[in-house]
Each structure stands twice: as structure tokens, then as C-alpha cells.
Coordinates of C-alpha atoms in Angstrom, one line a residue:
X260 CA 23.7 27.1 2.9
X261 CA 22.3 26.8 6.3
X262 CA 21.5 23.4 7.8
X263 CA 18.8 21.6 10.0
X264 CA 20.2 18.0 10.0
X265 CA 17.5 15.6 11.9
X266 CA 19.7 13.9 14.3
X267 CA 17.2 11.6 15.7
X268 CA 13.8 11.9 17.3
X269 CA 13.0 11.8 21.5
X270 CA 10.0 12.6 23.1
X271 CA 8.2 15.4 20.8
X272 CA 11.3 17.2 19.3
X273 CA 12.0 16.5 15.8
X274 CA 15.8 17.6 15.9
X275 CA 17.8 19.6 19.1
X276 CA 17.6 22.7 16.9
X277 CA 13.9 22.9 15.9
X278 CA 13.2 21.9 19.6
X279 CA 14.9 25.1 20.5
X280 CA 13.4 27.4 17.1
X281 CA 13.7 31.2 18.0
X282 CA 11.0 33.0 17.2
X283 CA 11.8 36.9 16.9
X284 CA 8.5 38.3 19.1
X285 CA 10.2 42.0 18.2
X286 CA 10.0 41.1 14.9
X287 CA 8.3 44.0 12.7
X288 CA 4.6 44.0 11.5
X289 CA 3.7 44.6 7.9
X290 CA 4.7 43.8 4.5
X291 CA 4.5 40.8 2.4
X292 CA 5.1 37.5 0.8
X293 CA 5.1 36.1 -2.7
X294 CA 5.2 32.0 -2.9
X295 CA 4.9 30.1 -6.0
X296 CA 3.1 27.4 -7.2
X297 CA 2.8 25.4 -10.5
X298 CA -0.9 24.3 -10.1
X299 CA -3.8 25.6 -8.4
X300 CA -4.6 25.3 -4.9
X301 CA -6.9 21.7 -4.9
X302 CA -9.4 22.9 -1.7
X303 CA -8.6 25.0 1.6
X304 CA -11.3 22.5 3.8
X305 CA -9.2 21.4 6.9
X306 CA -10.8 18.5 6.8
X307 CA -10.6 18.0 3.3
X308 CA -7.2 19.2 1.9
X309 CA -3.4 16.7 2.4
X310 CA -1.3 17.7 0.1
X311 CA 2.1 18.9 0.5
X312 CA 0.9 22.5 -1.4
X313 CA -2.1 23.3 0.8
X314 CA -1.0 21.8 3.7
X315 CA 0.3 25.0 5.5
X316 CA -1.8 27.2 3.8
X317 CA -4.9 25.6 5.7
X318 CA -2.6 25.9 9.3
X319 CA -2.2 29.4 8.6
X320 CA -6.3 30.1 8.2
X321 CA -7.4 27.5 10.2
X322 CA -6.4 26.8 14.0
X323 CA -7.6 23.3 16.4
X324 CA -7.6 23.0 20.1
X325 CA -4.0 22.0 20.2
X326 CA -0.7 23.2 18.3
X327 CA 2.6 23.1 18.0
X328 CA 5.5 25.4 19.4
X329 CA 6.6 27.5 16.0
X330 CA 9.5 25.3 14.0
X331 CA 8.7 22.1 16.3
X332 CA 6.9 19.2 16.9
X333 CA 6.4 20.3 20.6
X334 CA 2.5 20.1 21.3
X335 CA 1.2 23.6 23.0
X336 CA -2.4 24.8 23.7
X337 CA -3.9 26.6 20.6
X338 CA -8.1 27.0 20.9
X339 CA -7.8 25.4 24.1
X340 CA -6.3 27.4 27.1
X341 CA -6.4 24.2 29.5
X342 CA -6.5 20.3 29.3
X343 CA -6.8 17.9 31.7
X344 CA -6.3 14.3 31.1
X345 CA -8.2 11.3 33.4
X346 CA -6.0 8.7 35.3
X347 CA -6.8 6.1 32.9
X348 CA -5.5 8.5 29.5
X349 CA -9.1 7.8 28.4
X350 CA -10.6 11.6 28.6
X351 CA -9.5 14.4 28.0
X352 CA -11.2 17.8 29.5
X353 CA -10.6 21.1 27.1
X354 CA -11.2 24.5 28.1
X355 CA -11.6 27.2 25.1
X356 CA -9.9 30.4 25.6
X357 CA -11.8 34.0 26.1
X358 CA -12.7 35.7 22.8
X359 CA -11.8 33.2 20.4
X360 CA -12.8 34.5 17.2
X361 CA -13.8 33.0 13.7
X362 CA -12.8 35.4 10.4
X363 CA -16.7 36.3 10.5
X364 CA -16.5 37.8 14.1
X365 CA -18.8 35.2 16.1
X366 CA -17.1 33.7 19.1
X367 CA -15.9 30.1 19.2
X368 CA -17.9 27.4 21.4
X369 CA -17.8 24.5 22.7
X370 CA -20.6 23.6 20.3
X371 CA -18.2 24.1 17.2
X372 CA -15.4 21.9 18.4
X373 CA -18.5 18.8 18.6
X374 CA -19.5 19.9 15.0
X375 CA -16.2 20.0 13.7
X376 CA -15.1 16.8 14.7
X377 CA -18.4 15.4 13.4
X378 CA -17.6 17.0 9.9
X379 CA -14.5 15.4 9.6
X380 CA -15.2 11.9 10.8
X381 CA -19.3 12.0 9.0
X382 CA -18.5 9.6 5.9
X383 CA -20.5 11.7 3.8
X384 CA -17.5 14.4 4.4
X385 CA -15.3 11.6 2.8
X386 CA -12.5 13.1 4.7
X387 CA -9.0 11.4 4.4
X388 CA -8.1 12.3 7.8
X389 CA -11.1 10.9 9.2
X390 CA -8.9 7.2 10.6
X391 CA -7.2 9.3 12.5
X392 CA -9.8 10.0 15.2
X393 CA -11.0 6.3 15.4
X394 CA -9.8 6.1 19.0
X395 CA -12.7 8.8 19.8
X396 CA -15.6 6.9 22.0
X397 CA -18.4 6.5 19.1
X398 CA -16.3 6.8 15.8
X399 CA -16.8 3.4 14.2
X400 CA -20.9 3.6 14.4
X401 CA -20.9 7.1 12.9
X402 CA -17.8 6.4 10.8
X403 CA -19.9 3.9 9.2
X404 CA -22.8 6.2 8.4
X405 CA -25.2 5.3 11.8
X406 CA -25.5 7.3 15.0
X407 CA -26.1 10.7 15.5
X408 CA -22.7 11.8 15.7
X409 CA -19.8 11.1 18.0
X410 CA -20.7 9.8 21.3
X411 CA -17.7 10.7 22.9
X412 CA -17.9 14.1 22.3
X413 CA -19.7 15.8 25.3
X414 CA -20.2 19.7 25.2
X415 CA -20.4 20.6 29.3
X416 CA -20.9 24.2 28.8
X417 CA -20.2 26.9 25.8
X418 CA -16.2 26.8 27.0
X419 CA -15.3 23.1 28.1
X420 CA -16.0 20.2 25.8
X421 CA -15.0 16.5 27.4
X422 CA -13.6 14.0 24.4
X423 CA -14.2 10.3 25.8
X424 CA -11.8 7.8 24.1
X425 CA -12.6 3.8 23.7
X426 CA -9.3 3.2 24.3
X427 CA -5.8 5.1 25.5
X428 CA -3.9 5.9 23.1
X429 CA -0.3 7.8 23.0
X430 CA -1.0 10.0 19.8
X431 CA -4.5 11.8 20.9
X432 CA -2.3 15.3 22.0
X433 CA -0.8 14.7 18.0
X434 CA -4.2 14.4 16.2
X435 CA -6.0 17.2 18.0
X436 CA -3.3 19.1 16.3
X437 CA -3.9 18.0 12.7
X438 CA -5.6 20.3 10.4
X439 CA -8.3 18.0 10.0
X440 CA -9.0 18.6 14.0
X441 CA -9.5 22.4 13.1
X442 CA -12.4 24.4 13.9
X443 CA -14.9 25.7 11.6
X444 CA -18.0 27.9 12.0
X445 CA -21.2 25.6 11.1
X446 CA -22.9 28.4 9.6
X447 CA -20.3 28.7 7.1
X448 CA -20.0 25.5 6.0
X449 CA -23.4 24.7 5.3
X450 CA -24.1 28.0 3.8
X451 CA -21.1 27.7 1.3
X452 CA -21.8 23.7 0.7
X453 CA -19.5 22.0 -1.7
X454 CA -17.6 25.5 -2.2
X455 CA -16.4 25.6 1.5
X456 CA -12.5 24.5 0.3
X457 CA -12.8 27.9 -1.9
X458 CA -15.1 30.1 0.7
X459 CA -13.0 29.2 3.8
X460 CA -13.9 30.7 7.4
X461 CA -11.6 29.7 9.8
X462 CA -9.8 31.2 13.0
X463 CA -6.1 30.9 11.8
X464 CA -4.1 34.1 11.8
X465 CA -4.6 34.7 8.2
X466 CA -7.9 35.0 6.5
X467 CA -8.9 34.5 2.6
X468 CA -9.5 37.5 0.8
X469 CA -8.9 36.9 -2.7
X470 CA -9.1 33.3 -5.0
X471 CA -8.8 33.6 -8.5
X472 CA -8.2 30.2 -10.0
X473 CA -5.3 29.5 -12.0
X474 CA -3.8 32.6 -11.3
X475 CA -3.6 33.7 -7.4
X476 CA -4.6 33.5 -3.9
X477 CA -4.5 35.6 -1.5
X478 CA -4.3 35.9 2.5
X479 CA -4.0 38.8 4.6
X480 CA -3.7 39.6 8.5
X481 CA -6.9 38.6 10.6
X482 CA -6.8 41.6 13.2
X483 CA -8.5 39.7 15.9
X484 CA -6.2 36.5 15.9
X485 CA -5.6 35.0 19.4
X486 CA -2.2 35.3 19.7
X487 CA -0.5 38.9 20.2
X488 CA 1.2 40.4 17.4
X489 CA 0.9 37.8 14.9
X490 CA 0.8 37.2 12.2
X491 CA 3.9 39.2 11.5
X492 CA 2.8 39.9 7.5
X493 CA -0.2 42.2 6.1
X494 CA -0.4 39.7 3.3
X495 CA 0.8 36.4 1.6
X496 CA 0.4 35.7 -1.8
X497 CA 0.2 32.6 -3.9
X498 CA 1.2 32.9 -7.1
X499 CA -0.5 29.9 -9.2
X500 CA 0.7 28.7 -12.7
X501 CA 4.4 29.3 -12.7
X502 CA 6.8 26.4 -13.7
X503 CA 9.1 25.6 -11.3
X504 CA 12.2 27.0 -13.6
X505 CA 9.8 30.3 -14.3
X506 CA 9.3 30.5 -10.5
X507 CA 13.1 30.7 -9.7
X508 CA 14.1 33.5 -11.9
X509 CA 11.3 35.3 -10.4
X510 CA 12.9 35.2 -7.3
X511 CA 16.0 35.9 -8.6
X512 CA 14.7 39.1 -9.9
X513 CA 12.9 39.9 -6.3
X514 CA 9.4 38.8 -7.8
X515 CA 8.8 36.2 -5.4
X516 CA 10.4 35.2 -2.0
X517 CA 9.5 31.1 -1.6
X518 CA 9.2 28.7 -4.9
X519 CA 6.5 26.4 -3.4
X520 CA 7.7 23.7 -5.8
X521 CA 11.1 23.8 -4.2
X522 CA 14.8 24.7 -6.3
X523 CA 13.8 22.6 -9.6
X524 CA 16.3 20.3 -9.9
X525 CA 18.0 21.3 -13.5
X526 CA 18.9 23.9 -11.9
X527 CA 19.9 22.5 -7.9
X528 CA 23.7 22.4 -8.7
X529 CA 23.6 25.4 -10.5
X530 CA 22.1 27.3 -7.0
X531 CA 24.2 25.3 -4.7
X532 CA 27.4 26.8 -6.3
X533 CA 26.3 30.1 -6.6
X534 CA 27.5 31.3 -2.9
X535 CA 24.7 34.6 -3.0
X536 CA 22.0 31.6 -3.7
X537 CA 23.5 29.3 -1.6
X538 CA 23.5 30.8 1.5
X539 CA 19.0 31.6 0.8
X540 CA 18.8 27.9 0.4
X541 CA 17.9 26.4 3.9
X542 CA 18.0 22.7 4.2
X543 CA 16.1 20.5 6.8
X544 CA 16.0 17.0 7.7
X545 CA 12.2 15.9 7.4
X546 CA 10.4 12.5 8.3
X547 CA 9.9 11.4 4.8
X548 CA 9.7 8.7 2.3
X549 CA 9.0 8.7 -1.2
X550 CA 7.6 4.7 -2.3
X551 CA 5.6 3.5 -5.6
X552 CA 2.6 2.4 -4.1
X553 CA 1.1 -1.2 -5.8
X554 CA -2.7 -1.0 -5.9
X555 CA -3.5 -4.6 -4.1
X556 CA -6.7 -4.4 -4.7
X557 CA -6.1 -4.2 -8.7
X558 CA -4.6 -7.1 -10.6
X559 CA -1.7 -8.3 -11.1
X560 CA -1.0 -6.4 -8.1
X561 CA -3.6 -8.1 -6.0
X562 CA -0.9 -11.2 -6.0
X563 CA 1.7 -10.3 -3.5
X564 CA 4.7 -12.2 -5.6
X565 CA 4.0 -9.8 -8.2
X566 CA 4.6 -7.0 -5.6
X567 CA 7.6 -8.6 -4.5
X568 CA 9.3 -8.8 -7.7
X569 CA 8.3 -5.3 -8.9
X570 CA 10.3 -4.5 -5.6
X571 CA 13.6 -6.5 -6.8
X572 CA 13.1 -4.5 -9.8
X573 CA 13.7 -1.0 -9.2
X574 CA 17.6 0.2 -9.1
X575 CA 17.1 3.5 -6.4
X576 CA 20.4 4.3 -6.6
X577 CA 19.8 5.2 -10.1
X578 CA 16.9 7.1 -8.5
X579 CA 18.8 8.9 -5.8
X580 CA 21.0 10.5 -8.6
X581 CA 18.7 11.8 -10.4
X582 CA 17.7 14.4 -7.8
X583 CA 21.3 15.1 -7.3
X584 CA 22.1 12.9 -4.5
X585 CA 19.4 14.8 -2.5
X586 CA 18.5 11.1 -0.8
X587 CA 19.5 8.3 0.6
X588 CA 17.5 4.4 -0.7
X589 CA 15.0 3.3 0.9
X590 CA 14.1 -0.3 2.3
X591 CA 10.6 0.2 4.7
X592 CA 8.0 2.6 5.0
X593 CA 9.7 4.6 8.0
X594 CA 12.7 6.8 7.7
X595 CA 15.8 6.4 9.5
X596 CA 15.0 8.9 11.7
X597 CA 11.8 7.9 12.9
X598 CA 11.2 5.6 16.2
X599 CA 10.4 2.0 15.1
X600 CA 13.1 2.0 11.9
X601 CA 14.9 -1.6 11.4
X602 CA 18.4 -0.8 10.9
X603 CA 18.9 -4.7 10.8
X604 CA 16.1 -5.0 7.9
X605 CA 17.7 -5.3 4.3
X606 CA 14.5 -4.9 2.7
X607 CA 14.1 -6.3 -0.9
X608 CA 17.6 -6.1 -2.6
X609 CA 18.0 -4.8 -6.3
X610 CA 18.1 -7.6 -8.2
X611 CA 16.1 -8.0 -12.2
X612 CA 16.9 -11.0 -12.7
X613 CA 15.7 -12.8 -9.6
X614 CA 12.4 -10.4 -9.9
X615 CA 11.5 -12.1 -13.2
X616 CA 11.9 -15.3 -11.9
X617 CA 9.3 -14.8 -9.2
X618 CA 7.0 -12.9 -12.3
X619 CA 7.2 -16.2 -14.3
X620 CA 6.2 -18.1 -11.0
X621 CA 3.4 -16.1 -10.4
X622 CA 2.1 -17.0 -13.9
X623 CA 3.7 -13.7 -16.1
X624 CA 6.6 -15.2 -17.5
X625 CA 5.1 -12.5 -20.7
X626 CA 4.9 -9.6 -18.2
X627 CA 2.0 -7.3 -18.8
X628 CA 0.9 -3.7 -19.2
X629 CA 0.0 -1.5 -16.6
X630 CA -0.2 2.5 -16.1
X631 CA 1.9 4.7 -13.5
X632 CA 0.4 7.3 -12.2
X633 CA 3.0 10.5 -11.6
X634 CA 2.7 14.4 -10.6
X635 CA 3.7 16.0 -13.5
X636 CA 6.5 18.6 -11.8
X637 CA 10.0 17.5 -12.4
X638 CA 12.1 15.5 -11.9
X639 CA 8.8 13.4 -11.2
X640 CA 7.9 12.5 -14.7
X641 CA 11.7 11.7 -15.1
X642 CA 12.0 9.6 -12.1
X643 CA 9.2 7.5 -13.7
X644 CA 10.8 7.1 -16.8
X645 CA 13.6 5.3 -14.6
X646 CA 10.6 3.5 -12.5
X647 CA 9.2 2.8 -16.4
X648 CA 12.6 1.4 -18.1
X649 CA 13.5 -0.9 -14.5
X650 CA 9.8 -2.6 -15.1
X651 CA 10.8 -2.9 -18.8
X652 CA 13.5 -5.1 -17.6
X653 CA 11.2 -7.4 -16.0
X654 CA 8.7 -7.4 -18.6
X655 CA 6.4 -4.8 -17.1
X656 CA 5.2 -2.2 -19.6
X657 CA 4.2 0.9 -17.6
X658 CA 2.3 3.8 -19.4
X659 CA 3.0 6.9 -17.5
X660 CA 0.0 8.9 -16.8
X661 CA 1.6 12.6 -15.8
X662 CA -0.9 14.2 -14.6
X663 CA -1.3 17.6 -12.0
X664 CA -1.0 16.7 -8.5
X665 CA -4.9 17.3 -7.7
X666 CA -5.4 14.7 -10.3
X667 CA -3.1 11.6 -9.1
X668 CA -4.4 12.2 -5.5
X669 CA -8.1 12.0 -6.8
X670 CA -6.9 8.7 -8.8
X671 CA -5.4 7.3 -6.1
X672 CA -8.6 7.5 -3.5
X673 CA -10.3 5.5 -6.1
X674 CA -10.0 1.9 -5.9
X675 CA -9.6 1.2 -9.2
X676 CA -8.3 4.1 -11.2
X677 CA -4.4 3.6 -10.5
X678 CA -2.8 0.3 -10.7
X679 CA 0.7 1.9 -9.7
X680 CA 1.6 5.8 -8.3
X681 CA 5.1 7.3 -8.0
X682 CA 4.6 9.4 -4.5
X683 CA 7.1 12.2 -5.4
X684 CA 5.7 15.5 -4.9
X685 CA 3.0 13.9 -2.7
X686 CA 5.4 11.3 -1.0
X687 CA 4.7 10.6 2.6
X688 CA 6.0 13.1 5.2
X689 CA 4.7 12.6 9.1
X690 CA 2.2 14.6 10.4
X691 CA 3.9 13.9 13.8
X692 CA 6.9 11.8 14.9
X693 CA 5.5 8.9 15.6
X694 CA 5.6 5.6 13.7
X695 CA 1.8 5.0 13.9
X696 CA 1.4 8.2 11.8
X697 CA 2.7 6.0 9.0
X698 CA 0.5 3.1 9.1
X699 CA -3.2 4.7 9.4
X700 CA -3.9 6.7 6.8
X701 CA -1.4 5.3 4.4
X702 CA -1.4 1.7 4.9
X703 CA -4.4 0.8 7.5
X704 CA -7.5 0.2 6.7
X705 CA -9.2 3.1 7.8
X706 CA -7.0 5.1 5.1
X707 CA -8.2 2.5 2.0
X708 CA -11.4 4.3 1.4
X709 CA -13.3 6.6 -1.1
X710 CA -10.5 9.7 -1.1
X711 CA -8.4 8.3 1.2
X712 CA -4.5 8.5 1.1
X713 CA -4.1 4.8 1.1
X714 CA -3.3 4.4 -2.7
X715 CA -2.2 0.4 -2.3
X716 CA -5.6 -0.3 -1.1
X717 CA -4.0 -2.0 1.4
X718 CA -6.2 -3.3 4.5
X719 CA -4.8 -6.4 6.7
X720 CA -7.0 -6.7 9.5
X721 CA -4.6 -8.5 12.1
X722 CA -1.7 -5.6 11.4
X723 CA -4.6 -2.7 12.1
X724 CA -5.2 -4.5 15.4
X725 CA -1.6 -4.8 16.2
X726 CA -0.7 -1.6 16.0
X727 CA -4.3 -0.2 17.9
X728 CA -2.8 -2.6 20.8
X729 CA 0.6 -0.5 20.0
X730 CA -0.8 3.1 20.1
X731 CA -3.0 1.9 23.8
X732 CA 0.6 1.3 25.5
X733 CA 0.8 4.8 27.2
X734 CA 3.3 6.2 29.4
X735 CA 7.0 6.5 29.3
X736 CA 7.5 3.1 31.1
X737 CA 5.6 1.0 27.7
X738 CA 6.9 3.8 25.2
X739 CA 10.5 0.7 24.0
X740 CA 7.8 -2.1 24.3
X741 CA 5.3 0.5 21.7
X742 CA 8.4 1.2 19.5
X743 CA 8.9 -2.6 19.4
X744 CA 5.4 -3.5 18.4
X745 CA 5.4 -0.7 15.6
X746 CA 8.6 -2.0 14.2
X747 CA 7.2 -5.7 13.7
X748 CA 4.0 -4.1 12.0
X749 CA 6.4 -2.7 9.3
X750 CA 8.6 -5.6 8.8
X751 CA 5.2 -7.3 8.4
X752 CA 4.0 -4.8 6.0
X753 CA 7.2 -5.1 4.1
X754 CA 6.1 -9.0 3.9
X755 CA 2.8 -8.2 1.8
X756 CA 4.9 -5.3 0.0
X757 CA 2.2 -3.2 -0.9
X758 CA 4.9 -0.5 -1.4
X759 CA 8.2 0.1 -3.4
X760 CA 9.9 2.3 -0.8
X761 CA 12.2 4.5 -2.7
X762 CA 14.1 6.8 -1.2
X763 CA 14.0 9.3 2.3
X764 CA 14.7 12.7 0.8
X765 CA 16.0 15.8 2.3
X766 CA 14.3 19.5 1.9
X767 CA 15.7 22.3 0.8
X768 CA 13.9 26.1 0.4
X769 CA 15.3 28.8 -1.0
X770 CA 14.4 32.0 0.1
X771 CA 14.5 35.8 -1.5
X772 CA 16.1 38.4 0.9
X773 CA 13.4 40.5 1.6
X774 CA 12.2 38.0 4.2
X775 CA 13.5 36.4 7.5
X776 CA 12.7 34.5 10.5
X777 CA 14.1 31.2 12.2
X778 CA 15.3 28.7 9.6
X779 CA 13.3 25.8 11.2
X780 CA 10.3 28.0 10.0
X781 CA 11.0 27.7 6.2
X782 CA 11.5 23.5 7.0
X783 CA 8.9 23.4 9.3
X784 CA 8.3 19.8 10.6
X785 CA 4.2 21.2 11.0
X786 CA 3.5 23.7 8.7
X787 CA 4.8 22.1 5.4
X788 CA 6.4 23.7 3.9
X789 CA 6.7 26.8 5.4
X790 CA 5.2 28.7 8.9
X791 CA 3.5 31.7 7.1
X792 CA 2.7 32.8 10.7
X793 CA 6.1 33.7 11.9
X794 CA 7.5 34.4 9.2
X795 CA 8.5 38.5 8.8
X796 CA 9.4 40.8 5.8
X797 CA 12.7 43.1 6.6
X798 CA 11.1 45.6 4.1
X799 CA 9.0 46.5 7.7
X800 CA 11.6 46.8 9.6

């Protein structure tokens, strides 16, 4: 087994070895890839899809002014072949590079980058990524449905487009290289409508040429991608309806090359000591926590004592073993590894009996029923048998609801569909390494809306304007003052405990041996969970 252990994150560089990822340019040209999934792709829109399964399937059609160095968290020029930055951090100048092509052959403008930023932050888009761009001059009158689009969007000329901020802020370089910042063709769009997640036209260096629900998906090389000689595969298929145990012993008989789901965990020990397995399987560190998220805005869970002892009464230890030790508990919403961590903060200690006194306080001395969403992919429906029989203790009677992974996400951005959701499967991995990336979609306000990813419904004003005074401390010499101010807002957020952080898990992907490239691409901190771009078949060689 090859390793990628995250030893701690400085500047823009997740660990020392993704920082330095070699990417073999000689690498050979053709051939392809099989990846499996259990359930259907939910929508290739870059500003609509977030889920762990489509996540780098939209990186690989779509592409957004800025990027990341392959295997890193390092920020490069993608769209944009130049950017200049005022004095005051407050707007930023991008200049498009020369024949920039869309899949349909018209040339990128200026023009699209204004519309596609108006897609994604227009409420009618209902776009979960749209908090993200809320430092953008503009964005809370158009957010909000008035305005004719983003004010601080200026196009100067078909090639340089000038973003105006309403305030500095330290992640802008981050979120202009989110998916949701990707660039899409107007005409498209509005000619395919609601079908644009199936008909997608991006500029990414793979194109869609083949969707048949339930069954496959198919990608193959766009010939007039940006970047010389990528991508380094004709094709990539997705293979669609395959358990996660069926999925394996495809790849064991060289029928696939990447189970999507991951190494099902029934079978993880059974891999692990098979050294011709073993040494496919490629583990990586990742910026991740898996939590039960409380619905506040539902009751009981509207009363934050009831939060609290639903905290006391999960046993994650229990939890860590059930995925083989593949962990570590939980006690905040940030993993170790990420900037703003408490390593002095004990969090909620393990304790049922304690946690039924604080029910009986808060008036439920008789418990009550609820339902638990869960993905239905194991060992997620068994981890919420464990979440199920903890509450029991308390006198909490959770009905599971096990559902496909589309389903629990569409449950969650309702506000009052799903009382409580086990993450796992969908659990919270960082876009970028930066503490603020797990606050504003996941626990701000902007991220408690209609489809949004904030599941607990949680909005406290005073914490959202904490942390915008956090992310407007730019520049190296405020960047232990920033971390400071981010770590509070958790500790805070831990007080309300709209959350039952869980545990930080590790990834592992195995891998067939008809396919190579840098191990930090198949744990790519970016393209999650694997850089299809990069990534070669030895059958070419």
C-alpha cells in the first residue's frame, strides 16, 4: 500500500508530497478507463452538482478562470492567462487566454465569465455554491432576487473581465477555482433548460458523449483542450448500478480500473492482506469530517439542550471500528489537519447517562421519535444502526430512512424533510484548505437555503459576521490573528451544537493495473476523488 499521510497544511499545499505531485508530461495518449458507481450520476451542472460522485467528473468537463496544480491545492491560471490584484485586495483584473474553446467550438469571452457567475449566484439557479461568491461587489441584492445581475462584475473587453469585491477577502484565488466558478456557453444553457446537468457543454478536457441513465456515462477526449497533450485518455467510463462488492470483483477480473464507491468495507481487510491488492490500494490523508447533522430548525432539535445531549450520546469509537479503524473521533467541525483546529477543545465527551439527564431537563424525560436520514452504501446504513441503538439509550427512537445519495442531499436542502442526516458518503471534505471553507456552505447562513448543503439549518447571524471580519484579514502578516478568529467561530458553533462530529476518515482507492500516474492523482485533494485528467492507461504505452 502506498501512502499520502497529510502532515499538516501551510500556505496552499495540502501535504509536502501533493505539493511536489509529478505529473508524467511523456506519458502516453490513448486508451481508457472504467470507474464504478452504485447510483446514477445526480446532474453534471457546475453550478449545480456537490457531491462526492460528481464532483470530479464536472472538473474534468468543466474548467474556471483559476485551477489548481495537478494532485495539489496550489492555485494556477486555468481560463485566465493573467491576474492582477489592486493594492487594497479588493479587484481583481483577469485576462482570458487565446483560443479558448467550449465542446461546441465558439471561443470563450469575457461575456461568459459575467454570465456564468450570474448563473450561479441568480437564486432562481438555486445553486448550493452560490454563498461562496458573497464577497463579490453586488451579490446580496441579486442574491436576493433584485438587480440586474452582479455589479461587480465588469466585462472591459471580449478578453479581460475586472471582478470588484465589497470587501478583501483571503479565499477569492480558492473560489474562482470551485466548480461552481466554471464557465459555461449561455447558448447552451438556455437552449437545454432544466436538462443542462444531463446536456453539459463545458470547456474541461473531456466532453460528454454518451448518458444512459442507470447504466453508463461516458467522456471522451476534447481535441481542442487548452492545455497540450491532455487529457492523457481517449475515454472514461462510468459504470452506474454496480454494488460496491459487485464493483470490486470486476476489477479484480480487469473489468474496471477505479470503484468509485471506494474498497467496500466487508471486504477492506480482506484487500489490505492480499499483498497483489495491497500494493493497488493508495491511501491519502484528506480534509474531512464525517458529523450527524441536527436539523435546528425542526423540533426537538430547534432546542439546543437537546442537541447537546444527542452529542453525549453517540459512542464514535464504536463508530471508528466499524470501518476498520479507517478514522480517528471526532470533537469539532475541522479536522486536525486543518488551520484553526482546537487541540485544547475536548468537545462533548461520551457519556448516556449524563445526556438523558439534560433530555429530561429540556422537557423529554419520554424521549421521542424522529427519522435519520442515511446514504444507503455500506457501511452507512450500518453506521446508523450504531447512531440508531446510542439514541435508543437516551430514549430517542430513530427510524432510518436509507435512501440513494441523490435522495438524502435533496432531503437535506429542504427545511423540513430531515430532522437528523448521517454525512457518510456525503460527509464534509474541503474544497480548499482553509477553515472558512467549513463554515459557509455548511454551517453559515448563506448555506441554509432551498438546496443548500447546510442540512442543520443552522444560521447565527453574529458567527456569519465574525468569520466575514476573519476572511477580510489579508496578507501573511493577519493570516495567526485570521486562524485565531476562525478557531473561536467553531468553538462557538460547537456551543449551539448543530452537529454530532463523528469522526475524520482517511481515503483509500484501489486501483486496476492497467492504469498509472502520480498517486496524489487517485487522492486528489481537488478533483475528488480522482484527477481523470492526468491520469494515463499503460495499455498506450
Amino acid at each position: 500500500m502506498k501512502k499520502l499521510l497529510l502532515t499538516g497544511v501551510a500556505g496552499l499545499a495540502l501535504t509536502a508530497h501533493m505539493a511536489s505531485a509529478q505529473v508524467n508530461e511523456d506519458a502516453p495518449m490513448g486508451g481508457t478507463m472504467v470507474v464504478t458507481y452504485k447510483d446514477d450520476v445526480a446532474t453534471l451542472d457546475p453550478a449545480i452538482g456537490y457531491d462526492w460522485q460528481n464532483w470530479s467528473m464536472i472538473k474534468s468537463l468543466f474548467d474556471g478562470l483559476m485551477g489548481y496544480e495537478p494532485g495539489t491545492t496550489t492555485l494556477r491560471n486555468e481560463l485566465a492567462s493573467d491576474v492582477a490584484i489592486s493594492e487594497d485586495g479588493t479587484v481583481y483584473t483577469f485576462t482570458l487566454k487565446d483560443n479558448i474553446k467550449f465542446h461546441n467550438g465558439r471561443e470563450i469571452t469575457a461575456s461568459d465569465v459575467k454570465y456564468s457567475l450570474e448563473r450561479v449566484t441568480n437564486p432562481e439557479t438555486r445553486s448550493p455554491g452560490a454563498g461562496f461568491f458573497g464577497m463579490i461587489d453586488g451579490f446580496d441584492i441579486w442574491n436576493a432576487g433584485e438587480g440586474e445581475g452582479l455589479s461587480g462584475i465588469k466585462v472591459i473587453d471580449d478578453k479581460i473581465v475586472e471582478i470588484t469585491l465589497s470587501r478583501p477577502d483571503a479565499t477569492f484565488g480558492h473560489v474562482m477555482a470551485l466548480n461552481f466558478a466554471s464557465i459555461v456557453p449561455q447558448e447552451a444553457v438556455e437552449a437545454s433548460g432544466e436538462d443542462f446537468g444531463r446536456e453539459p457543454v463545458g470547456s474541461g478536457a473531456f466532453k460528454l458523449t454518451e448518458w444512459s441513465p442507470g447504466q453508463r456515462v461516458v467522456f471522451e477526449r476534447f481535441e481542442e483542450y487548452h492545455r497540450e497533450n491532455l487529457p492523457k485518455l481517449d475515454q472514461v467510463t462510468f459504470e452506474i448500478g454496480l454494488e460496491p462488492t459487485v464493483a470490486l470483483l470486476r476489477l479484480q477480473q480487469g473489468q474496471a480500473d477505479v470503484p468509485g464507491d471506494g474498497i467496500p468495507p466487508a471486504q477492506f481487510l480482506q484487500v489490505m492482506n492480499d499483498p497483489a491488492q495491497a500494493d493497488n490500494v493508495i491511501e491519502g490523508g484528506q480534509l474531512h469530517t464525517g458529523y450527524i447533522t441536527l436539523n435546528t430548525q425542526m423540533a426537538p432539535f430547534d432546542n439546543v439542550a437537546v442537541r447537546k445531549a444527542v452529542n453525549m450520546a453517540i459512542n464514535k469509537e464504536r463508530i471508528v471500528r466499524i470501518i476498520n479503524g479507517r478514522a480517528v473521533p471526532a470533537n469539532q467541525p475541522l479536522p486536525p489537519s486543518m488551520p484553526g483546529y482546537a487541540d485544547d477543545y475536548e468537545g462533548y465527551a461520551f457519556d448516556p447517562e449524563a445526556a438523558r439527564e439534560m433530555l429530561a431537563e429540556a422537557g423529554f424525560a419520554d424521549g421521542f421519535t424522529t427519522e435519520l436520514y442515511v446514504m444507503n452504501v455500506d457501511p452507512n446504513p450500518r453506521i446508523a444502526q450504531a447512531i440508531q441503538q446510542d439514541l435508543s439509550e437516551i430514549g430517542i427512537n430513530a427510524e432510518i430512512r436509507s435512501l440513494a445519495q441523490a435522495n438524502v442531499i435533496a432531503a437535506g436542502g429542504e427545511a423540513d424533510q430531515a430532522p437528523m442526516i448521517w454525512s457518510g458518503g456525503m460527509a464534509w471534505i474541503a474544497d480548499f484548505p482553509d477553515p472558512s471553507n467549513f463554515y459557509g456552505p455548511i454551517l453559515g447562513c448563506a448555506g441554509a437555503v432551498q438546496g443548500g448543503w447546510n442540512w442543520s439549518w443552522y444560521c447565527n447571524e453574529e458567527l456569519d459576521a465574525r468569520a466575514a471580519e476573519a476572511d477580510a484579514m489579508t496578507g501573511a502578516e493577519n493570516e495567526d490573528a485570521r486562524i485565531e478568529a476562525w478557531k473561536s467561530i467553531y468553538l462557538d458553533v460547537m456551543e449551539d451544537a448543530p452537529w454530532v462530529p463523528v469522526f475524520n476518515e482517511q481515503r483509500f482507492t484501489l486501483t486496476s493495473d492497467s492504469i498509472a500516474g502520480d498517486d496524489s492523482l487517485f487522492v486528489d485533494p481537488v478533483h475528488i476523488p480522482v484527477n481523470y485528467d492526468y491520469i494515463y492507461s499503460k495499455d498506450a504505452e
